[in-house]
Tab-separated table of C-alpha atoms in Angstrom:
chain	number	residue	atom	x	y	z
S	78	MET	CA	-49.547	-1.646	7.370
S	79	GLU	CA	-47.739	-1.584	10.781
S	80	SER	CA	-46.331	1.749	11.407
S	81	ASN	CA	-42.351	1.657	12.595
S	82	ASN	CA	-43.139	4.944	14.442
S	83	PRO	CA	-42.336	4.012	18.057
S	84	GLN	CA	-44.646	7.041	19.136
S	85	ASP	CA	-47.340	4.794	17.399
S	86	HIS	CA	-46.375	1.690	19.179
S	87	GLN	CA	-48.304	0.813	22.602
S	88	PHE	CA	-45.623	-2.061	23.283
S	89	PRO	CA	-48.586	-4.387	24.236
S	90	ASN	CA	-46.212	-7.010	25.604
S	91	LEU	CA	-45.199	-4.996	28.215
S	92	ALA	CA	-46.514	-3.870	31.803
S	93	ALA	CA	-48.312	-0.884	32.059
S	94	ASP	CA	-45.436	1.308	33.354
S	95	ALA	CA	-42.704	-0.002	31.359
S	96	GLN	CA	-45.048	0.621	28.371
S	97	SER	CA	-45.487	3.952	29.401
S	98	LEU	CA	-41.832	4.544	29.837
S	99	LEU	CA	-41.036	3.453	26.497
S	100	VAL	CA	-43.750	5.431	24.929
S	101	ALA	CA	-42.467	8.503	26.903
S	102	ALA	CA	-38.957	8.207	25.765
S	103	SER	CA	-40.238	8.021	22.147
S	104	ARG	CA	-42.030	11.156	22.367
S	105	HIS	CA	-39.280	12.718	24.592
S	106	GLY	CA	-41.787	13.582	27.300
S	107	LEU	CA	-39.381	14.709	29.798
S	108	LYS	CA	-41.956	15.284	32.695
S	109	SER	CA	-43.789	11.939	32.436
S	110	LEU	CA	-39.854	10.246	32.159
S	111	GLN	CA	-39.104	11.945	35.376
S	112	ASP	CA	-42.280	10.715	37.040
S	113	LEU	CA	-41.848	7.237	35.599
S	114	LEU	CA	-38.276	6.746	36.391
S	115	ARG	CA	-38.903	6.769	40.180
S	116	THR	CA	-40.389	3.655	39.921
S	117	VAL	CA	-39.376	2.051	36.599
S	118	PRO	CA	-35.915	0.991	35.616
S	119	ALA	CA	-34.598	2.876	32.521
S	120	SER	CA	-33.055	-0.548	31.251
S	121	VAL	CA	-36.719	-1.943	30.517
S	122	GLN	CA	-36.549	-3.655	27.055
S	123	ASP	CA	-39.591	-4.471	24.654
S	124	PRO	CA	-39.805	-8.129	24.177
S	125	GLU	CA	-40.817	-7.779	20.216
S	126	THR	CA	-38.199	-5.246	19.328
S	127	GLY	CA	-35.638	-5.364	22.029
S	128	TYR	CA	-35.736	-1.747	22.263
S	129	THR	CA	-34.661	0.072	25.501
S	130	PRO	CA	-35.975	3.700	26.221
S	131	LEU	CA	-32.665	4.849	24.860
S	132	HIS	CA	-33.299	2.936	21.417
S	133	ALA	CA	-37.059	4.481	21.605
S	134	ALA	CA	-35.846	7.922	22.176
S	135	ILE	CA	-33.324	7.994	19.285
S	136	ALA	CA	-35.713	6.216	16.920
S	137	GLY	CA	-38.354	9.014	17.616
S	138	ALA	CA	-35.742	11.901	17.179
S	139	ILE	CA	-36.480	14.598	14.671
S	140	GLN	CA	-33.691	16.279	12.523
S	141	SER	CA	-33.279	20.240	12.774
S	142	ASN	CA	-34.801	20.242	9.164
S	143	GLY	CA	-38.008	18.642	10.757
S	144	VAL	CA	-37.813	15.420	8.832
S	145	SER	CA	-38.678	12.641	10.684
S	146	GLN	CA	-35.953	9.619	11.145
S	147	VAL	CA	-38.157	7.023	12.338
S	148	ASP	CA	-39.425	5.333	9.144
S	149	ARG	CA	-35.587	4.241	8.840
S	150	ALA	CA	-35.411	2.847	12.134
S	151	SER	CA	-36.455	-0.629	10.664
S	152	ASN	CA	-33.548	-0.933	8.365
S	153	GLY	CA	-29.855	-1.431	8.932
S	154	GLY	CA	-27.855	-4.214	10.467
S	155	PRO	CA	-25.405	-4.374	13.503
S	156	ASN	CA	-22.367	-2.623	12.064
S	157	CYS	CA	-23.264	0.675	13.176
S	158	GLY	CA	-23.001	1.935	9.377
S	159	GLY	CA	-24.111	5.222	8.410
S	160	THR	CA	-22.833	7.776	5.792
S	161	GLU	CA	-21.443	11.492	5.749
S	162	GLU	CA	-24.639	12.369	3.882
S	163	GLU	CA	-27.132	11.157	6.549
S	164	LYS	CA	-25.666	13.156	9.406
S	165	GLY	CA	-27.962	15.437	10.977
S	166	HIS	CA	-29.188	16.841	14.459
S	167	ALA	CA	-31.766	15.869	16.743
S	168	ASP	CA	-33.914	18.474	18.538
S	169	GLU	CA	-33.134	19.566	22.050
S	170	ALA	CA	-35.928	17.680	23.426
S	171	ALA	CA	-34.398	14.361	22.265
S	172	VAL	CA	-31.024	15.363	23.545
S	173	GLU	CA	-32.137	16.263	26.812
S	174	THR	CA	-34.139	12.578	27.032
S	175	VAL	CA	-31.399	10.706	26.020
S	176	LYS	CA	-29.110	12.371	28.763
S	177	LEU	CA	-32.021	12.128	31.229
S	178	LEU	CA	-31.953	8.249	30.523
S	179	LEU	CA	-28.450	7.743	30.944
S	180	LEU	CA	-28.447	9.826	34.226
S	181	ASN	CA	-31.030	7.223	35.525
S	182	GLY	CA	-28.999	4.144	34.732
S	183	ALA	CA	-29.984	3.378	31.025
S	184	ILE	CA	-27.336	0.988	29.577
S	185	TRP	CA	-25.142	2.515	26.840
S	186	ASN	CA	-24.739	-0.845	24.815
S	187	ASP	CA	-27.866	-2.531	25.139
S	188	LEU	CA	-28.532	-4.889	22.081
S	189	ASP	CA	-32.250	-4.696	20.380
S	190	LYS	CA	-33.511	-7.536	18.379
S	191	LYS	CA	-31.375	-6.401	15.257
S	192	ASP	CA	-28.229	-6.511	17.287
S	193	GLU	CA	-28.255	-2.660	17.506
S	194	THR	CA	-27.058	-0.785	20.572
S	195	PRO	CA	-28.665	2.600	20.906
S	196	GLY	CA	-25.416	4.296	19.420
S	197	CYS	CA	-25.597	2.022	16.347
S	198	LEU	CA	-29.160	3.160	15.853
S	199	ALA	CA	-28.008	6.866	16.411
S	200	LEU	CA	-25.322	6.627	13.886
S	201	ARG	CA	-27.332	4.658	11.197
S	202	LEU	CA	-30.123	7.468	11.436
S	203	GLY	CA	-27.287	10.237	10.837
S	204	LEU	CA	-28.231	11.497	14.415
S	205	LYS	CA	-24.583	12.477	15.064
S	206	ASP	CA	-24.874	14.565	18.140
S	207	LEU	CA	-27.100	11.657	19.686
S	208	TYR	CA	-24.323	9.324	18.650
S	209	ASN	CA	-21.616	11.558	20.187
S	210	ILE	CA	-23.443	11.125	23.732
S	211	MET	CA	-23.561	7.439	23.538
S	212	VAL	CA	-19.919	7.387	22.802
S	213	ASP	CA	-19.347	9.732	25.785
S	214	ALA	CA	-21.414	7.204	27.842
S	215	GLY	CA	-19.618	4.241	26.706
S	216	VAL	CA	-16.373	5.900	27.643
S	217	ARG	CA	-17.413	6.945	31.091
S	218	ALA	CA	-18.879	3.412	31.706
S	219	GLU	CA	-15.487	1.590	30.397
S	220	ILE	CA	-13.231	3.883	32.399
S	221	LEU	CA	-15.246	3.147	35.531
S	222	LEU	CA	-15.241	-0.663	34.914
S	223	ASN	CA	-11.574	-0.470	34.340
S	224	ARG	CA	-10.879	1.387	37.488
S	225	LEU	CA	-13.086	-0.996	39.309
S	226	ASP	CA	-11.198	-3.905	38.013
S	227	GLN	CA	-7.620	-2.294	39.096
S	228	TYR	CA	-9.098	-1.683	42.476
S	229	GLU	CA	-10.259	-5.362	42.726
S	230	GLN	CA	-6.968	-6.463	41.582
S	231	LEU	CA	-5.294	-4.413	44.343
S	232	ALA	CA	-7.669	-6.033	47.139
S	233	ASP	CA	-6.871	-9.425	45.755
S	234	GLN	CA	-3.191	-8.477	46.029
S	235	GLN	CA	-3.690	-7.271	49.497
S	236	SER	CA	-5.660	-10.457	50.377
S	237	ASP	CA	-2.879	-12.560	49.230
S	238	ASP	CA	-0.445	-10.377	51.326
S	239	ASP	CA	-2.455	-10.869	54.201
S	240	ASP	CA	-2.739	-14.818	53.586
S	241	ASP	CA	0.860	-15.108	53.448
S	242	ASP	CA	1.071	-13.203	56.628
S	243	HIS	CA	-0.865	-15.904	58.236
S	244	SER	CA	0.261	-18.888	56.443
S	245	ASP	CA	1.732	-20.417	59.471
S	246	ASP	CA	-1.451	-20.091	61.456
S	247	GLU	CA	-3.504	-22.457	59.136
S	248	ILE	CA	-2.101	-25.303	56.924
S	249	PRO	CA	-4.850	-27.094	55.039
S	250	SER	CA	-4.519	-30.893	54.996
S	251	GLU	CA	-5.209	-31.376	51.226
S	252	ALA	CA	-3.992	-29.099	48.461
S	253	THR	CA	-7.078	-27.161	46.890
S	254	GLU	CA	-7.062	-26.032	43.166
S	255	VAL	CA	-8.266	-22.828	42.434
S	256	VAL	CA	-9.610	-21.887	39.189
S	257	VAL	CA	-9.205	-17.852	38.018
S	258	GLN	CA	-11.909	-17.008	35.708
S	259	GLN	CA	-9.968	-15.554	32.387
S	260	ASP	CA	-11.136	-12.343	30.622
S	261	ASN	CA	-12.427	-13.277	27.161
S	262	GLY	CA	-11.701	-9.824	25.721
S	263	SER	CA	-8.596	-9.468	23.316
S	264	ILE	CA	-6.632	-6.209	22.659
S	265	ASN	CA	-5.887	-7.410	19.007
S	266	HIS	CA	-7.914	-9.637	16.846
S	267	ASN	CA	-10.807	-10.066	19.167
S	268	THR	CA	-13.108	-7.456	20.618
S	269	PRO	CA	-12.830	-6.488	24.138
S	270	THR	CA	-15.743	-7.242	26.160
S	271	ILE	CA	-17.561	-4.044	25.914
S	272	HIS	CA	-20.644	-5.483	24.616
S	273	PRO	CA	-22.573	-8.626	24.991
S	274	SER	CA	-23.087	-9.434	21.063
S	275	SER	CA	-20.866	-12.122	20.839
S	276	GLN	CA	-22.425	-15.719	21.541
S	277	ASP	CA	-19.368	-17.827	21.639
S	278	PRO	CA	-16.552	-17.242	24.263
S	279	GLN	CA	-13.742	-15.582	22.763
S	280	PRO	CA	-10.124	-17.340	23.322
S	281	ASN	CA	-7.875	-16.468	26.336
S	282	GLN	CA	-4.069	-16.621	26.484
S	283	PRO	CA	-3.610	-19.907	28.264
S	284	THR	CA	-6.064	-21.591	25.577
S	285	TYR	CA	-4.390	-19.861	22.842
S	286	LEU	CA	-0.584	-20.944	23.786
S	287	SER	CA	-1.603	-24.447	24.151
S	288	SER	CA	-3.806	-24.577	21.093
S	289	SER	CA	-2.511	-26.296	17.642
S	290	LEU	CA	-2.091	-23.505	14.645
S	291	SER	CA	-2.823	-23.977	10.915
S	292	PHE	CA	-0.656	-21.920	8.817
S	293	HIS	CA	-1.968	-20.691	5.283
S	294	PRO	CA	-0.544	-18.384	2.541
S	295	ASP	CA	-3.200	-15.519	3.988
S	296	ARG	CA	-3.720	-16.347	7.470
S	297	ILE	CA	-2.873	-18.473	10.982
S	298	LEU	CA	-5.980	-19.917	12.643
S	299	ASP	CA	-6.124	-21.790	16.000
S	300	SER	CA	-7.917	-24.729	16.626
S	301	SER	CA	-11.150	-23.403	16.758
S	302	THR	CA	-10.611	-21.575	13.507
S	303	ASN	CA	-10.127	-18.223	15.442
S	304	SER	CA	-7.927	-15.992	13.114
S	305	VAL	CA	-4.571	-15.196	14.970
S	306	MET	CA	-3.454	-12.885	12.113
S	307	MET	CA	-4.242	-12.358	8.322
S	308	SER	CA	-2.530	-11.323	5.291
S	309	TRP	CA	-5.003	-8.301	4.366
S	310	GLU	CA	-3.530	-6.504	7.590
S	311	SER	CA	-0.160	-6.091	5.506
S	312	ASN	CA	-0.900	-2.632	4.212
S	313	LEU	CA	-1.525	-1.481	8.134
S	314	MET	CA	1.604	-3.103	9.110
S	315	SER	CA	3.618	-1.545	6.320
S	316	GLN	CA	2.410	1.735	7.266
S	317	THR	CA	3.001	1.138	10.992
S	318	ALA	CA	6.463	0.152	10.405
S	319	SER	CA	7.282	3.062	8.181
S	320	LEU	CA	6.177	5.416	11.014
S	321	LEU	CA	7.965	3.719	13.951
S	322	ALA	CA	11.217	2.824	11.964
S	323	PRO	CA	11.577	5.670	9.167
S	324	SER	CA	15.344	5.412	8.978
S	325	PRO	CA	18.090	2.800	9.098
S	326	GLY	CA	20.215	1.734	12.053
S	327	LEU	CA	17.387	1.615	14.744
S	328	ARG	CA	16.865	-0.564	17.695
S	329	ILE	CA	13.488	-2.125	17.079
S	330	LEU	CA	11.505	-4.508	19.604
S	331	ASN	CA	8.470	-6.384	18.082
S	332	ILE	CA	6.202	-8.329	20.689
S	333	GLY	CA	3.840	-10.823	18.768
S	334	HIS	CA	5.575	-12.317	15.418
S	335	GLY	CA	2.515	-14.014	13.949
S	336	MET	CA	2.921	-13.879	10.236
S	337	GLY	CA	5.964	-12.042	10.493
S	338	ILE	CA	4.443	-9.063	8.352
S	339	ILE	CA	5.735	-6.271	10.262
S	340	ASP	CA	8.936	-7.739	11.403
S	341	THR	CA	9.474	-8.399	7.648
S	342	HIS	CA	8.878	-4.587	7.200
S	343	PHE	CA	11.227	-3.704	9.962
S	344	GLN	CA	13.966	-5.820	8.221
S	345	SER	CA	13.719	-3.860	5.270
S	346	SER	CA	14.711	-0.639	7.232
S	347	SER	CA	18.020	-2.310	7.925
S	348	PRO	CA	17.902	-1.950	11.796
S	349	SER	CA	20.941	-2.378	13.967
S	350	ALA	CA	19.286	-4.754	16.224
S	351	HIS	CA	16.134	-6.221	15.887
S	352	HIS	CA	14.185	-8.170	18.966
S	353	ILE	CA	11.217	-10.263	18.587
S	354	ILE	CA	9.123	-11.647	21.574
S	355	GLU	CA	6.933	-14.725	20.611
S	356	ALA	CA	5.435	-17.184	23.008
S	357	HIS	CA	3.548	-19.665	20.665
S	358	PRO	CA	5.789	-22.991	20.239
S	359	SER	CA	4.328	-23.516	16.613
S	360	VAL	CA	5.087	-19.911	15.633
S	361	LEU	CA	8.352	-20.161	17.044
S	362	GLU	CA	8.951	-23.452	15.288
S	363	ARG	CA	7.792	-21.673	12.013
S	364	MET	CA	10.347	-18.849	12.528
S	365	ARG	CA	13.001	-21.436	12.726
S	366	GLU	CA	11.739	-23.010	9.183
S	367	GLN	CA	11.947	-19.708	7.851
S	368	GLY	CA	15.419	-18.663	9.264
S	369	TRP	CA	14.582	-15.919	11.694
S	370	TYR	CA	16.892	-17.542	13.923
S	371	ASP	CA	19.815	-17.257	11.342
S	372	LYS	CA	19.388	-13.386	10.770
S	373	THR	CA	22.669	-11.526	12.321
S	374	ASN	CA	20.660	-8.573	13.425
S	375	VAL	CA	17.635	-10.453	15.119
S	376	ILE	CA	17.353	-11.451	18.655
S	377	ILE	CA	14.517	-13.908	19.208
S	378	HIS	CA	13.224	-14.101	22.955
S	379	GLU	CA	11.165	-17.265	23.611
S	380	GLY	CA	8.056	-16.755	26.161
S	381	ARG	CA	5.647	-14.689	27.066
S	382	TRP	CA	6.145	-10.769	27.191
S	383	GLN	CA	5.280	-10.608	30.722
S	384	ASP	CA	8.189	-12.521	31.372
S	385	VAL	CA	10.957	-11.665	29.002
S	386	LEU	CA	10.384	-7.867	29.419
S	387	PRO	CA	11.594	-7.634	33.070
S	388	LYS	CA	14.795	-9.380	32.239
S	389	LEU	CA	15.482	-6.920	29.379
S	390	ILE	CA	14.816	-3.838	31.851
S	391	GLU	CA	16.767	-5.513	34.608
S	392	ASN	CA	19.805	-6.570	32.082
S	393	GLU	CA	23.142	-6.709	33.924
S	394	ASP	CA	24.388	-4.034	31.456
S	395	GLY	CA	22.099	-1.255	32.232
S	396	GLY	CA	19.273	-2.502	30.265
S	397	VAL	CA	18.217	-2.489	26.684
S	398	LEU	CA	16.616	0.525	24.988
S	399	PHE	CA	14.765	0.672	21.980
S	400	ASP	CA	14.210	3.500	19.176
S	401	ALA	CA	10.688	1.847	18.024
S	402	ILE	CA	8.411	-0.802	19.689
S	403	TYR	CA	5.546	-2.658	18.344
S	404	PHE	CA	3.012	-4.491	20.286
S	405	ASP	CA	0.456	-6.955	18.548
S	406	THR	CA	-0.340	-9.807	20.701
S	407	PHE	CA	-3.432	-12.342	20.612
S	408	ALA	CA	-6.232	-13.450	23.212
S	409	GLU	CA	-5.161	-11.014	25.996
S	410	PRO	CA	-7.445	-8.415	27.415
S	411	TYR	CA	-7.433	-4.542	27.568
S	412	SER	CA	-5.641	-4.767	30.810
S	413	ALA	CA	-2.736	-6.656	29.450
S	414	LEU	CA	-1.889	-3.665	26.718
S	415	ARG	CA	-2.448	-0.962	29.556
S	416	SER	CA	-0.130	-2.652	31.841
S	417	PHE	CA	2.335	-2.768	29.232
S	418	PHE	CA	2.446	1.000	28.406
S	419	GLU	CA	1.972	2.094	32.155
S	420	ASP	CA	4.720	-0.467	33.508
S	421	PHE	CA	7.185	-1.493	30.983
S	422	VAL	CA	7.481	1.144	28.101
S	423	ILE	CA	9.264	3.574	30.335
S	424	GLY	CA	11.903	1.028	30.936
S	425	LEU	CA	12.348	0.253	27.092
S	426	LEU	CA	12.119	3.134	24.863
S	427	GLU	CA	14.495	5.713	24.353
S	428	ASP	CA	13.461	9.284	25.246
S	429	ASN	CA	12.727	10.297	21.667
S	430	GLY	CA	11.643	6.934	20.804
S	431	ARG	CA	8.239	5.656	19.236
S	432	TRP	CA	5.781	2.862	19.911
S	433	GLY	CA	2.440	1.722	18.593
S	434	PHE	CA	0.101	-1.201	18.961
S	435	PHE	CA	-2.496	-2.896	16.856
S	436	ASN	CA	-5.604	-0.953	16.886
S	437	GLY	CA	-8.199	-3.650	16.842
S	438	LEU	CA	-10.504	-2.744	20.084
S	439	GLY	CA	-13.868	-3.227	19.761
S	440	ALA	CA	-13.640	-3.466	15.942
S	441	ASP	CA	-16.711	-5.463	15.373
S	442	ARG	CA	-18.818	-2.333	15.530
S	443	GLN	CA	-18.341	1.497	15.133
S	444	ILE	CA	-19.336	2.710	18.357
S	445	CYS	CA	-17.437	0.335	20.334
S	446	TYR	CA	-13.958	1.057	17.985
S	447	ASP	CA	-14.700	4.705	19.227
S	448	VAL	CA	-15.667	4.185	22.799
S	449	TYR	CA	-12.204	2.200	23.134
S	450	GLY	CA	-10.395	4.733	21.138
S	451	LYS	CA	-11.065	7.382	23.450
S	452	VAL	CA	-10.571	5.106	26.504
S	453	VAL	CA	-7.054	4.122	25.534
S	454	GLU	CA	-6.148	7.727	24.443
S	455	LEU	CA	-7.066	9.092	27.939
S	456	ASP	CA	-5.324	6.147	29.533
S	457	LEU	CA	-2.199	6.895	27.295
S	458	PHE	CA	-2.189	10.697	28.430
S	459	GLU	CA	-2.446	9.720	31.958
S	460	ALA	CA	0.378	7.475	31.725
S	461	GLY	CA	2.374	10.068	30.041
S	462	TYR	CA	2.117	9.595	26.165
S	463	LYS	CA	0.861	11.507	23.468
S	464	VAL	CA	-0.683	9.902	20.298
S	465	GLU	CA	-0.925	10.724	16.665
S	466	TRP	CA	-3.499	8.804	14.903
S	467	THR	CA	-3.411	7.972	11.151
S	468	THR	CA	-6.478	7.077	9.232
S	469	VAL	CA	-6.093	4.046	7.052
S	470	GLU	CA	-8.862	2.826	4.448
S	471	ILE	CA	-10.045	-0.622	4.702
S	472	SER	CA	-11.531	-2.576	1.670
S	473	ASP	CA	-14.572	-4.254	2.258
S	474	LEU	CA	-13.549	-7.722	3.724
S	475	ASP	CA	-16.783	-9.420	3.407
S	476	GLU	CA	-16.838	-8.884	-0.255
S	477	ASN	CA	-13.478	-9.844	-0.708
S	478	GLY	CA	-14.101	-13.167	1.078
S	479	GLU	CA	-11.810	-12.566	3.674
S	480	TRP	CA	-13.635	-14.293	6.497
S	481	GLU	CA	-14.306	-17.437	4.556
S	482	GLY	CA	-13.449	-20.273	7.207
S	483	VAL	CA	-13.065	-17.944	10.136
S	484	LYS	CA	-14.876	-18.472	13.079
S	485	ARG	CA	-15.563	-15.014	13.939
S	486	PRO	CA	-14.788	-11.588	12.006
S	487	TYR	CA	-12.410	-9.503	14.060
S	488	TRP	CA	-12.982	-6.374	11.632
S	489	LYS	CA	-15.953	-4.887	10.225
S	490	LEU	CA	-15.167	-1.359	9.725
S	491	LYS	CA	-14.458	0.959	6.904
S	492	GLU	CA	-11.553	2.837	8.552
S	493	TYR	CA	-8.465	1.706	10.896
S	494	ARG	CA	-6.834	4.235	13.260
S	495	LEU	CA	-3.149	3.935	13.423
S	496	PRO	CA	-1.691	4.858	16.677
S	497	ILE	CA	1.994	6.278	17.061
S	498	CYS	CA	3.045	6.931	20.665
S	499	ARG	CA	5.471	9.099	22.378
S	500	PHE	CA	6.534	10.512	25.612
S	501	MET	CA	5.127	13.734	26.270
S	502	GLY	CA	7.700	16.922	26.848
């Protein structure tokens, strides 16, 4: 019977140096690794298992009680499972090996043949210290990528300004169509692009807003059977609404109506004013049919929030302020959420007000959820907000048949972290 221990594998399908690197990583041979990493990239992968040196180092880790964990490395799946009973600690050599590999360019979210990142493997084997190292590596990488994206946008804006300054110098004879690549990530019911597991492109906002929707008692689907919203979220929305609007007479803003679940909960709190921003024509039509336009304390703003919010802030009467704001849009990248709380919330929220958002960032695997949870918390702090998290248990949605007829499950975790944000101070 073939061993599952990477220390026993010789990775025969690899070139000699790459094979040596994987074996050294699995054995936590720091001196050998340092020598090999001078010429061999830390991102090599075994073609048979898909293991990178990080996978090999984690699979070869030993818990502090001396029991090898590598025999469990052949089991498990892509959802970054693991239980409280499995939690343990790797020895110091394993920890230093993982740190060394990351320092030399190992990629935190590379996938093996079982669709597991190194962090997924660490979590499944109960190696919590190694898992935390991988989470921190993911946070560093995503913050860097987000900053580079911001710099790129500034550079593009500067380039556009320069082009405007010289617009009279060169006039093209024919119009040229410019196609902009859209970010496939989503801040709501589709995962941000922080790992390469999805085979199908995720919907972007222009595609979504022009697509036809189908309305069902328990869900809204777009024309590609992506789930826009589902009724299993009702408990999350109920708890969110109670925390955002705990008393009657408040002024509430909700961005993204969807199935109307949270707006219904907001209405039950008897707000003095209830503003709703919705962009999809089919959802707006359904809102008319369901009588939302006829409610005396409801004001509906048709259009994208990026177009509506500046008008609310620049209102001739001095702008509209709210006691509670909720943000739950579909098919937008994380940068849209960041822009919302960096650029708009300060002009919309009362000093002692509260705001929240649907926290579905990276919810198709635990490590991605943990990484983006830390990323958004750091970005919120930098923007001047404190956030309180409430943990909500989620039932087994697969077992309940929630994903039947849905192209891509957007939630695979056991717990939801519900955010409530306030201004600091």
